[in-house]
Tab-separated table of C-alpha atoms and ligand atoms in Angstrom:
chain	number	residue	atom	x	y	z
A	1	UNK	CA	16.711	19.447	-0.274
A	2	UNK	CA	16.071	16.248	1.701
A	3	UNK	CA	13.163	13.866	1.065
A	4	UNK	CA	11.099	15.288	3.952
A	5	UNK	CA	11.386	18.879	2.702
A	6	UNK	CA	10.641	17.797	-0.867
A	7	UNK	CA	7.457	16.028	0.233
A	8	UNK	CA	6.303	19.038	2.228
A	9	UNK	CA	6.852	21.193	-0.814
A	10	UNK	CA	4.807	18.814	-2.961
A	11	UNK	CA	2.019	18.889	-0.411
A	12	UNK	CA	2.117	22.696	-0.107
A	13	UNK	CA	1.846	22.983	-3.900
A	14	UNK	CA	-1.045	20.557	-4.091
A	15	UNK	CA	-3.022	22.307	-1.335
A	16	UNK	CA	-3.310	25.609	-3.123
A	17	UNK	CA	-4.115	28.879	-1.377
A	18	UNK	CA	-6.581	29.376	1.466
A	19	UNK	CA	-5.726	25.991	2.899
A	20	UNK	CA	-4.018	24.611	5.969
A	21	UNK	CA	-2.816	21.087	6.717
A	22	UNK	CA	-2.672	19.631	10.218
A	23	UNK	CA	-0.722	16.420	10.771
A	24	UNK	CA	-0.425	15.006	14.309
A	25	UNK	CA	2.287	12.634	15.512
A	26	UNK	CA	1.308	9.215	16.845
A	27	UNK	CA	0.080	9.147	20.439
A	28	UNK	CA	1.951	7.109	23.016
A	29	UNK	CA	0.087	3.898	23.848
A	30	UNK	CA	-0.248	2.242	27.245
A	31	UNK	CA	0.759	-1.406	27.325
A	32	UNK	CA	-0.252	-2.021	30.926
A	33	UNK	CA	-0.896	0.329	33.824
A	34	UNK	CA	1.929	2.914	33.613
A	35	UNK	CA	4.050	1.120	31.032
A	36	UNK	CA	4.012	2.151	27.385
A	37	UNK	CA	4.534	0.256	24.161
A	38	UNK	CA	7.774	1.302	22.474
A	39	UNK	CA	6.903	4.515	20.656
A	40	UNK	CA	6.414	4.217	16.910
A	41	UNK	CA	5.940	7.426	14.935
A	42	UNK	CA	2.859	7.766	12.720
A	43	UNK	CA	3.934	6.857	9.186
A	44	UNK	CA	2.328	9.866	7.463
A	45	UNK	CA	3.748	12.258	10.056
A	46	UNK	CA	7.192	10.708	9.676
A	47	UNK	CA	6.956	10.838	5.882
A	48	UNK	CA	6.476	14.600	5.991
A	49	UNK	CA	8.628	15.581	8.957
A	50	UNK	CA	11.242	12.984	9.909
A	51	UNK	CA	10.488	14.125	13.475
A	52	UNK	CA	10.760	11.196	15.882
A	53	UNK	CA	8.957	12.457	18.998
A	54	UNK	CA	5.391	12.025	20.295
A	55	UNK	CA	3.266	15.041	21.300
A	56	UNK	CA	3.984	16.918	18.102
A	57	UNK	CA	1.813	18.488	15.409
A	58	UNK	CA	3.011	19.609	11.982
A	59	UNK	CA	1.113	22.476	10.350
A	60	UNK	CA	1.541	23.531	6.731
A	61	UNK	CA	0.240	26.923	5.657
A	62	UNK	CA	0.935	27.565	1.959
A	63	UNK	CA	1.965	31.103	1.064
A	64	UNK	CA	2.257	32.261	4.672
A	65	UNK	CA	5.163	34.685	4.640
A	66	UNK	CA	6.354	34.262	8.234
A	67	UNK	CA	6.474	30.462	8.091
A	68	UNK	CA	4.891	27.788	5.891
A	69	UNK	CA	5.985	24.804	7.990
A	70	UNK	CA	5.282	25.111	11.693
A	71	UNK	CA	6.070	22.365	14.175
A	72	UNK	CA	4.485	22.195	17.596
A	73	UNK	CA	6.527	19.977	19.905
A	74	UNK	CA	7.533	19.407	23.513
A	75	UNK	CA	9.694	22.009	25.192
A	76	UNK	CA	13.133	21.140	26.411
A	77	UNK	CA	12.955	20.174	30.080
A	78	UNK	CA	16.093	19.057	31.901
A	79	UNK	CA	14.244	17.062	34.533
A	80	UNK	CA	11.857	15.283	32.162
A	81	UNK	CA	14.705	14.563	29.767
A	82	UNK	CA	16.631	12.941	32.611
A	83	UNK	CA	13.741	10.554	33.192
A	84	UNK	CA	12.365	9.975	29.711
A	85	UNK	CA	14.975	10.910	27.137
A	86	UNK	CA	16.133	13.763	24.963
A	87	UNK	CA	13.860	16.246	23.243
A	88	UNK	CA	14.628	18.427	20.256
A	89	UNK	CA	12.743	21.404	21.647
A	90	UNK	CA	11.707	24.297	19.434
A	91	UNK	CA	15.279	25.158	18.549
A	92	UNK	CA	15.978	21.608	17.429
A	93	UNK	CA	12.731	21.511	15.465
A	94	UNK	CA	14.029	24.427	13.418
A	95	UNK	CA	17.778	23.727	13.354
A	96	UNK	CA	17.735	19.955	12.988
A	97	UNK	CA	14.347	19.176	11.506
A	98	UNK	CA	13.865	22.058	9.098
A	99	UNK	CA	10.755	23.721	10.532
A	100	UNK	CA	10.335	27.384	9.547
A	101	UNK	CA	8.998	28.076	13.016
A	102	UNK	CA	8.257	26.041	16.139
A	103	UNK	CA	6.125	26.457	19.256
A	104	UNK	CA	5.601	24.488	22.480
A	105	UNK	CA	2.874	21.884	22.066
A	106	UNK	CA	1.219	23.241	25.213
A	107	UNK	CA	0.540	26.525	23.383
A	108	UNK	CA	-1.220	24.947	20.408
A	109	UNK	CA	-4.761	25.810	21.604
A	110	UNK	CA	-3.828	29.500	21.640
A	111	UNK	CA	-1.910	29.599	18.366
A	112	UNK	CA	-3.630	27.218	15.963
A	113	UNK	CA	-7.007	28.993	15.639
A	114	UNK	CA	-5.121	32.104	14.475
A	115	UNK	CA	-3.268	30.114	11.824
A	116	UNK	CA	-6.614	28.908	10.506
A	117	UNK	CA	-7.932	32.406	9.909
A	118	UNK	CA	-8.874	32.939	6.267
A	119	UNK	CA	-8.043	29.342	5.489
A	120	UNK	CA	-11.249	27.860	4.150
A	121	UNK	CA	-9.966	24.358	3.477
A	122	UNK	CA	-8.430	22.180	6.205
A	123	UNK	CA	-6.423	19.169	5.126
A	124	UNK	CA	-6.843	16.812	8.021
A	125	UNK	CA	-7.588	13.103	8.116
A	126	UNK	CA	-10.518	12.488	10.453
A	127	UNK	CA	-10.834	9.192	12.298
A	128	UNK	CA	-7.184	8.209	12.568
A	129	UNK	CA	-6.679	9.747	16.025
A	130	UNK	CA	-10.184	10.223	17.516
A	131	UNK	CA	-9.011	12.312	20.489
A	132	UNK	CA	-7.244	14.696	18.180
A	133	UNK	CA	-10.331	15.032	15.937
A	134	UNK	CA	-12.267	16.761	18.679
A	135	UNK	CA	-9.417	19.205	19.284
A	136	UNK	CA	-9.368	20.188	15.617
A	137	UNK	CA	-13.121	20.798	15.748
A	138	UNK	CA	-12.576	22.794	18.933
A	139	UNK	CA	-10.068	25.090	17.193
A	140	UNK	CA	-12.521	25.804	14.384
A	141	UNK	CA	-15.229	26.579	16.943
A	142	UNK	CA	-12.910	28.861	18.827
A	143	UNK	CA	-11.988	30.743	15.657
A	144	UNK	CA	-15.685	31.229	14.829
A	145	UNK	CA	-16.254	32.641	18.277
A	146	UNK	CA	-13.271	34.953	17.987
A	147	UNK	CA	-14.340	36.239	14.586
A	148	UNK	CA	-18.056	36.239	15.548
A	149	UNK	CA	-18.796	35.088	12.027
A	150	UNK	CA	-18.295	32.212	9.590
A	151	UNK	CA	-16.360	34.383	7.159
A	152	UNK	CA	-12.688	33.509	7.218
A	153	UNK	CA	-13.256	30.198	8.963
A	154	UNK	CA	-12.771	26.723	7.516
A	155	UNK	CA	-15.804	25.255	5.840
A	156	UNK	CA	-14.256	22.273	4.152
A	157	UNK	CA	-12.376	19.347	5.663
A	158	UNK	CA	-10.369	17.299	3.198
A	159	UNK	CA	-8.622	14.013	3.960
A	160	UNK	CA	-4.897	13.987	3.305
A	161	UNK	CA	-4.933	10.266	2.629
A	162	UNK	CA	-5.530	10.132	-1.130
A	163	UNK	CA	-2.696	12.543	-1.863
A	164	UNK	CA	-0.187	11.326	0.743
A	165	UNK	CA	-0.858	7.670	0.213
A	166	UNK	CA	-0.402	7.959	-3.497
A	167	UNK	CA	2.895	9.762	-2.927
A	168	UNK	CA	4.016	7.058	-0.516
A	169	UNK	CA	3.475	4.392	-3.143
A	170	UNK	CA	6.436	5.642	-5.192
A	171	UNK	CA	9.627	5.038	-3.243
A	172	UNK	CA	12.529	7.450	-3.617
A	173	UNK	CA	16.135	6.315	-4.030
A	174	UNK	CA	16.653	7.013	-0.326
A	175	UNK	CA	13.655	4.930	0.679
A	176	UNK	CA	14.726	2.033	-1.524
A	177	UNK	CA	18.129	2.107	0.134
A	178	UNK	CA	16.550	1.739	3.577
A	179	UNK	CA	14.227	-0.992	2.335
A	180	UNK	CA	17.176	-2.926	0.876
A	181	UNK	CA	18.860	-2.747	4.267
A	182	UNK	CA	15.728	-3.884	6.108
A	183	UNK	CA	15.392	-6.749	3.636
A	184	UNK	CA	19.021	-7.747	4.035
A	185	UNK	CA	18.770	-7.890	7.841
A	186	UNK	CA	15.602	-9.997	7.629
A	187	UNK	CA	17.219	-12.342	5.127
A	188	UNK	CA	20.133	-12.894	7.521
A	189	UNK	CA	17.671	-13.458	10.375
A	190	UNK	CA	15.839	-16.201	8.487
A	191	UNK	CA	19.084	-17.947	7.611
A	192	UNK	CA	20.215	-17.720	11.233
A	193	UNK	CA	16.888	-19.267	12.287
A	194	UNK	CA	17.282	-22.083	9.742
A	195	UNK	CA	20.742	-22.920	11.037
A	196	UNK	CA	19.535	-22.969	14.631
A	197	UNK	CA	16.476	-25.205	14.103
A	198	UNK	CA	16.530	-28.662	15.760
A	199	UNK	CA	13.727	-31.067	16.701
A	200	UNK	CA	12.677	-30.591	20.334
A	201	UNK	CA	13.264	-26.851	20.354
A	202	UNK	CA	10.437	-24.490	21.204
A	203	UNK	CA	9.069	-22.137	18.556
A	204	UNK	CA	10.015	-19.185	20.759
A	205	UNK	CA	13.675	-20.190	20.561
A	206	UNK	CA	13.513	-19.686	16.811
A	207	UNK	CA	11.773	-16.347	17.358
A	208	UNK	CA	14.682	-15.393	19.626
A	209	UNK	CA	17.148	-16.065	16.810
A	210	UNK	CA	15.192	-13.726	14.522
A	211	UNK	CA	15.059	-11.012	17.160
A	212	UNK	CA	18.746	-11.335	17.880
A	213	UNK	CA	19.611	-10.717	14.254
A	214	UNK	CA	17.134	-7.813	13.910
A	215	UNK	CA	18.373	-6.011	17.000
A	216	UNK	CA	22.061	-6.495	16.408
A	217	UNK	CA	21.656	-4.564	13.168
A	218	UNK	CA	19.449	-1.823	14.609
A	219	UNK	CA	16.113	-3.252	13.471
A	220	UNK	CA	12.884	-4.065	15.286
A	221	UNK	CA	10.192	-6.561	14.253
A	222	UNK	CA	7.934	-4.846	11.700
A	223	UNK	CA	5.064	-7.063	12.941
A	224	UNK	CA	4.646	-10.002	15.328
A	225	UNK	CA	6.837	-12.813	14.057
A	226	UNK	CA	5.010	-15.963	12.993
A	227	UNK	CA	6.893	-19.128	13.957
A	228	UNK	CA	4.652	-22.130	13.384
A	229	UNK	CA	5.667	-25.785	13.248
A	230	UNK	CA	3.509	-28.600	11.781
A	231	UNK	CA	-0.206	-27.918	12.331
A	232	UNK	CA	0.589	-24.354	13.441
A	233	UNK	CA	1.981	-23.579	9.984
A	234	UNK	CA	-1.607	-23.852	8.703
A	235	UNK	CA	-2.780	-20.956	10.915
A	236	UNK	CA	-2.127	-17.864	8.840
A	237	UNK	CA	-1.681	-15.379	11.699
A	238	UNK	CA	-0.218	-17.755	14.291
A	239	UNK	CA	1.825	-15.718	16.776
A	240	UNK	CA	1.700	-17.816	19.985
A	241	UNK	CA	5.065	-19.361	19.087
A	242	UNK	CA	4.909	-21.598	22.152
A	243	UNK	CA	4.881	-25.182	20.818
A	244	UNK	CA	7.629	-27.759	20.558
A	245	UNK	CA	9.085	-28.451	17.128
A	246	UNK	CA	8.859	-32.054	15.998
A	247	UNK	CA	11.078	-33.961	13.577
A	248	UNK	CA	9.206	-34.616	10.330
A	249	UNK	CA	7.255	-31.345	10.522
A	250	UNK	CA	7.725	-28.236	8.463
A	251	UNK	CA	8.344	-24.909	10.171
A	252	UNK	CA	6.818	-21.786	8.637
A	253	UNK	CA	8.405	-18.500	9.654
A	254	UNK	CA	6.991	-15.137	8.584
A	255	UNK	CA	9.129	-12.389	10.081
A	256	UNK	CA	10.623	-9.124	8.937
A	257	UNK	CA	12.358	-6.227	10.554
A	258	UNK	CA	11.642	-2.556	10.394
A	259	UNK	CA	14.755	-0.480	9.821
A	260	UNK	CA	14.542	3.285	10.330
A	261	UNK	CA	10.777	2.945	10.022
A	262	UNK	CA	10.852	0.929	6.771
A	263	UNK	CA	9.442	-2.586	6.814
A	264	UNK	CA	10.551	-5.828	5.292
A	265	UNK	CA	8.440	-8.968	5.208
A	266	UNK	CA	9.843	-12.452	4.547
A	267	UNK	CA	8.336	-15.923	4.807
A	268	UNK	CA	10.333	-19.088	4.547
A	269	UNK	CA	9.397	-22.675	5.251
A	270	UNK	CA	11.900	-25.350	6.195
A	271	UNK	CA	11.926	-28.881	7.615
A	272	UNK	CA	12.486	-29.056	11.389
A	273	UNK	CA	14.999	-31.903	11.001
A	274	UNK	CA	16.702	-30.383	7.972
A	275	UNK	CA	15.304	-32.745	5.335
A	276	UNK	CA	12.083	-32.390	3.331
A	277	UNK	CA	9.923	-35.517	2.992
A	278	UNK	CA	8.959	-36.310	-0.631
A	279	UNK	CA	5.415	-34.986	0.023
A	280	UNK	CA	6.673	-31.779	1.625
A	281	UNK	CA	9.130	-31.255	-1.188
A	282	UNK	CA	6.501	-31.822	-3.878
A	283	UNK	CA	4.244	-29.148	-2.362
A	284	UNK	CA	7.169	-26.844	-1.667
A	285	UNK	CA	8.256	-26.957	-5.280
A	286	UNK	CA	4.790	-25.915	-6.433
A	287	UNK	CA	4.809	-22.889	-4.111
A	288	UNK	CA	8.326	-21.978	-5.212
A	289	UNK	CA	7.420	-22.201	-8.898
A	290	UNK	CA	4.289	-20.116	-8.236
A	291	UNK	CA	6.389	-17.528	-6.450
A	292	UNK	CA	8.999	-17.313	-9.214
A	293	UNK	CA	6.306	-16.961	-11.877
A	294	UNK	CA	4.575	-14.295	-9.805
A	295	UNK	CA	7.803	-12.348	-9.216
A	296	UNK	CA	8.359	-12.338	-12.958
A	297	UNK	CA	5.119	-10.341	-13.276
A	298	UNK	CA	6.338	-7.563	-10.981
A	299	UNK	CA	7.206	-5.370	-13.925
A	300	UNK	CA	6.273	-1.897	-15.058
A	301	UNK	CA	3.183	-2.122	-17.265
A	302	UNK	CA	1.783	-5.273	-15.659
A	303	UNK	CA	-1.300	-4.776	-13.480
A	304	UNK	CA	-1.473	-5.277	-9.721
A	305	UNK	CA	-3.204	-8.643	-9.920
A	306	UNK	CA	-0.971	-10.208	-12.577
A	307	UNK	CA	1.381	-11.830	-10.002
A	308	UNK	CA	-1.623	-13.305	-8.163
A	309	UNK	CA	-3.091	-14.703	-11.362
A	310	UNK	CA	0.259	-16.284	-12.228
A	311	UNK	CA	0.542	-17.850	-8.757
A	312	UNK	CA	-3.014	-19.198	-8.810
A	313	UNK	CA	-2.393	-20.894	-12.136
A	314	UNK	CA	0.786	-22.653	-11.008
A	315	UNK	CA	-0.716	-23.711	-7.662
A	316	UNK	CA	-3.904	-25.075	-9.212
A	317	UNK	CA	-1.972	-26.955	-11.892
A	318	UNK	CA	0.396	-28.353	-9.249
A	319	UNK	CA	-2.412	-29.531	-6.983
A	320	UNK	CA	-4.027	-31.325	-9.943
A	321	UNK	CA	-0.754	-33.008	-10.788
A	322	UNK	CA	-0.448	-34.341	-7.230
A	323	UNK	CA	-4.066	-35.562	-7.298
A	324	UNK	CA	-5.153	-33.175	-4.543
A	325	UNK	CA	-7.503	-31.363	-6.944
A	326	UNK	CA	-9.405	-33.003	-9.757
A	327	UNK	CA	-10.787	-31.386	-12.851
A	328	UNK	CA	-9.827	-29.169	-15.762
A	329	UNK	CA	-7.462	-26.312	-15.033
A	330	UNK	CA	-9.462	-23.370	-16.466
A	331	UNK	CA	-12.632	-24.539	-14.715
A	332	UNK	CA	-10.857	-25.077	-11.365
A	333	UNK	CA	-9.378	-21.585	-11.578
A	334	UNK	CA	-12.748	-20.066	-12.504
A	335	UNK	CA	-14.420	-21.866	-9.596
A	336	UNK	CA	-11.665	-20.856	-7.168
A	337	UNK	CA	-11.096	-24.515	-6.223
A	338	UNK	CA	-7.582	-23.582	-5.088
A	339	UNK	CA	-8.989	-21.344	-2.320
A	340	UNK	CA	-9.314	-24.244	0.107
A	341	UNK	CA	-5.526	-24.502	-0.002
A	342	UNK	CA	-4.529	-20.950	-0.903
A	343	UNK	CA	-6.928	-18.507	0.737
A	344	UNK	CA	-4.986	-15.242	0.719
A	345	UNK	CA	-3.715	-12.874	-1.933
A	346	UNK	CA	-0.236	-13.012	-3.369
A	347	UNK	CA	0.975	-9.748	-1.871
A	348	UNK	CA	0.538	-6.191	-0.664
A	349	UNK	CA	2.343	-2.884	-0.926
A	350	UNK	CA	5.320	-2.524	1.393
A	351	UNK	CA	6.966	0.606	2.795
A	352	UNK	CA	6.720	2.543	6.046
A	353	UNK	CA	3.877	0.174	6.950
A	354	UNK	CA	4.133	-3.534	6.384
A	355	UNK	CA	0.744	-3.498	4.686
A	356	UNK	CA	1.557	-0.191	3.106
A	357	UNK	CA	-0.839	2.458	1.872
A	358	UNK	CA	-1.888	3.035	-1.729
A	359	UNK	CA	-4.858	1.964	-3.796
A	360	UNK	CA	-4.805	-1.394	-5.519
A	361	UNK	CA	-7.365	-0.286	-8.059
A	362	UNK	CA	-7.937	2.853	-10.074
A	363	UNK	CA	-11.684	2.987	-10.496
A	364	UNK	CA	-12.703	-0.525	-11.471
A	365	UNK	CA	-9.331	-1.459	-12.925
A	366	UNK	CA	-6.300	-3.013	-11.233
A	367	UNK	CA	-3.526	-0.490	-10.843
A	368	UNK	CA	-0.723	-0.665	-13.379
A	369	UNK	CA	2.702	-1.248	-11.809
A	370	UNK	CA	5.257	1.556	-12.118
A	371	UNK	CA	8.936	1.879	-11.167
A	372	UNK	CA	9.409	2.669	-7.478
A	373	UNK	CA	6.486	0.613	-6.224
A	374	UNK	CA	7.392	-2.152	-3.776
A	375	UNK	CA	5.257	-5.177	-3.023
A	376	UNK	CA	5.500	-8.596	-1.433
A	377	UNK	CA	5.065	-11.807	-3.383
A	378	UNK	CA	3.895	-14.533	-1.020
A	379	UNK	CA	2.005	-17.519	-2.389
A	380	UNK	CA	1.365	-20.513	-0.145
A	381	UNK	CA	-0.342	-23.863	0.234
A	382	UNK	CA	-1.972	-24.898	3.515
A	383	UNK	CA	-3.354	-28.369	4.173
A	384	UNK	CA	-4.635	-28.734	7.720
A	385	UNK	CA	-5.150	-32.126	9.358
A	386	UNK	CA	-8.477	-33.750	8.571
A	387	UNK	CA	-9.070	-31.847	5.348
A	388	UNK	CA	-11.911	-33.645	3.578
A	389	UNK	CA	-11.045	-35.434	0.356
A	390	UNK	CA	-7.318	-34.993	0.866
A	391	UNK	CA	-5.058	-37.978	1.558
A	392	UNK	CA	-3.619	-37.922	5.105
A	393	UNK	CA	-0.072	-37.933	3.768
A	394	UNK	CA	-0.503	-34.253	2.842
A	395	UNK	CA	-1.923	-33.098	6.190
A	396	UNK	CA	-0.332	-30.603	8.582
A	397	UNK	CA	1.586	-28.960	5.815
A	398	UNK	CA	1.719	-25.172	5.658
A	399	UNK	CA	4.084	-23.548	3.191
A	400	UNK	CA	4.562	-19.897	2.315
A	401	UNK	CA	7.447	-18.281	0.478
A	402	UNK	CA	7.519	-14.504	0.624
A	403	UNK	CA	9.919	-11.960	-0.822
A	404	UNK	CA	9.907	-8.179	-1.163
A	405	UNK	CA	10.080	-6.979	-4.753
A	406	UNK	CA	10.584	-3.523	-6.247
A	407	UNK	CA	9.257	-2.552	-9.655
A	408	UNK	CA	12.063	-1.096	-11.783
A	409	UNK	CA	12.426	0.009	-15.391
A	410	UNK	CA	13.711	-3.490	-16.146
A	411	UNK	CA	13.732	-6.803	-14.310
A	412	UNK	CA	12.053	-7.088	-10.890
A	413	UNK	CA	14.438	-6.265	-8.031
A	414	UNK	CA	14.060	-8.863	-5.270
A	415	UNK	CA	15.134	-6.931	-2.177
A	416	UNK	CA	15.206	-10.120	-0.097
A	417	UNK	CA	17.172	-12.151	-2.661
A	418	UNK	CA	19.909	-12.989	-0.149
A	419	UNK	CA	17.632	-15.389	1.732
A	420	UNK	CA	17.791	-18.992	0.438
A	421	UNK	CA	14.603	-20.607	-0.791
A	422	UNK	CA	15.698	-23.410	-3.106
A	423	UNK	CA	14.855	-26.614	-1.169
A	424	UNK	CA	18.255	-28.188	-1.873
A	425	UNK	CA	20.048	-25.063	-0.696
A	426	UNK	CA	17.948	-24.911	2.464
A	427	UNK	CA	18.911	-28.519	3.278
A	428	UNK	CA	22.555	-27.731	2.612
A	429	UNK	CA	22.479	-24.649	4.840
A	430	UNK	CA	20.794	-26.583	7.654
A	431	UNK	CA	23.309	-29.443	7.350
A	432	UNK	CA	26.295	-27.068	7.405
B	1	LIG	N1	3.394	-10.809	7.748
B	1	LIG	C1	2.239	-10.279	7.227
B	1	LIG	C2	2.115	-10.560	5.799
B	1	LIG	O1	2.815	-11.370	5.277
B	1	LIG	O2	1.344	-9.940	5.133
B	2	MN	MN1	3.337	-10.027	3.600
B	3	MN	MN1	4.767	-11.866	5.863
C-alpha cells in the first residue's frame, strides 16, 4: 500500500460511520488577465490523493460498499488536452491514482448530495476555499429538499485540519527521502550562488543562480527567494532583489526549493567580496554558535521551544561580549533585550508547506519533539543602520543561518548539511 492509500485508510478509520469527507483540490489562480500562476496542488489534497490536477474533489465515505474513495475530476478531452495538457480522466483516476470510483467533475452537483444521504457528519474544512464552501452548503440544502426532511442529512460539520495536520507532522520514510533531495538541491544552489558572487553584480543575478540549480534538478522555489545585500539583509522578508552588491557588505540569501511538493528552506550569509570583516565575522560566529546549540536540541524528548531558548542564550551572551548589549545575562534574556537584534523565532515545521502545519503547543505546553518531525533552525542577528546605542561599525549587518533538521531516535539529522556554513570554509569556497 502506498503512502496516499495508507493515509486515506487512517482517515476513513478515524471518521467512523455515518460520516463523509470532502476534500477539494486547489483552484487555479489568475496571475494577470488570462494568465495563470503555475498550478500548485493543495497540500492536504495532495497528501491524501497524490492527484496532481486542478478541478478535482476527493470524497471518502467509510463503509460504503460500492466505493469508499471517490474522485471527481476532469474528463478526458482531446482538444483541451492539446491546448492545456494531459488529464488522467476517470479511468486514470482509478487505474493510476487508486480511486475506487471516479466521476466527471461536471456531474458533482448531481452525485454528491446522494453520497451524503444518511451521513450525519461532514468532514470538511470551511474557509480554505470560500467559493467551494457555498457549494458544499448547496449540496446539503439540495439533499434536504430531495428528502423533504432533516432526517438522513448532515447536521455536523467537522474540520479536517486537526486530524490531517497532526498526521502531516510525522514524516514517513518516503517523505523524508523527498525532503532530503529537496534539501540537497537547495544546498547545491546556495553553494553555486556563493561561487558566483562578485561586487557590482545585481541581487537578481544571484537569484538566477539559485533558480538555475533548482530547475536543473526538477525543483521550483518553495517561496520567493530572499537575496539581500548590506542594508537589505536587515529586511526580513526582502524579495525585491534589485540592488547592486557592494564590496564590504554581507549578502543574506534565504532560498529553498520544493521538490515533488516537499519544501526545503536554507539561509546562508556570505561576504560579497569573499572575505568577512572582523566585525562581520564576530557577529557571524555568534549566530553560528547559536545555530549549532539550537540544532543540538532538536532531539526526541526536548520541547518545541528548546532550540529557541538555546539560540537566545548564545545570541544574548555574544552581544554582551561584543559590547552591543549591556547587563546581566539572565536579566537581559528575561527582558527580551535581544529582540531588537533577533526579532523572529528560531524555526517552524517544514514539509509539504514551507511553514508546515501542526500545532506548536499541546494545551498550554510546548509540544514534545518526536522522531519524524522536521523543523528549521534559523537564528539571526540584524543591525540596521542608525540603530540607537549601537556603534556604527556594526551597522548594515544582517545574518541568518538556517538549516532543515529532522528529529530521529538519536542525533538530529541535518537534511541541509551539505551546504557550507563555517566562515573559513565559505571564504575558501568563494576563493576557489
Ligand atoms: N523563508 C521563510 C522562512 O525562513 O521562514
Ligand atoms: Mn524558515
Ligand atoms: Mn528561510
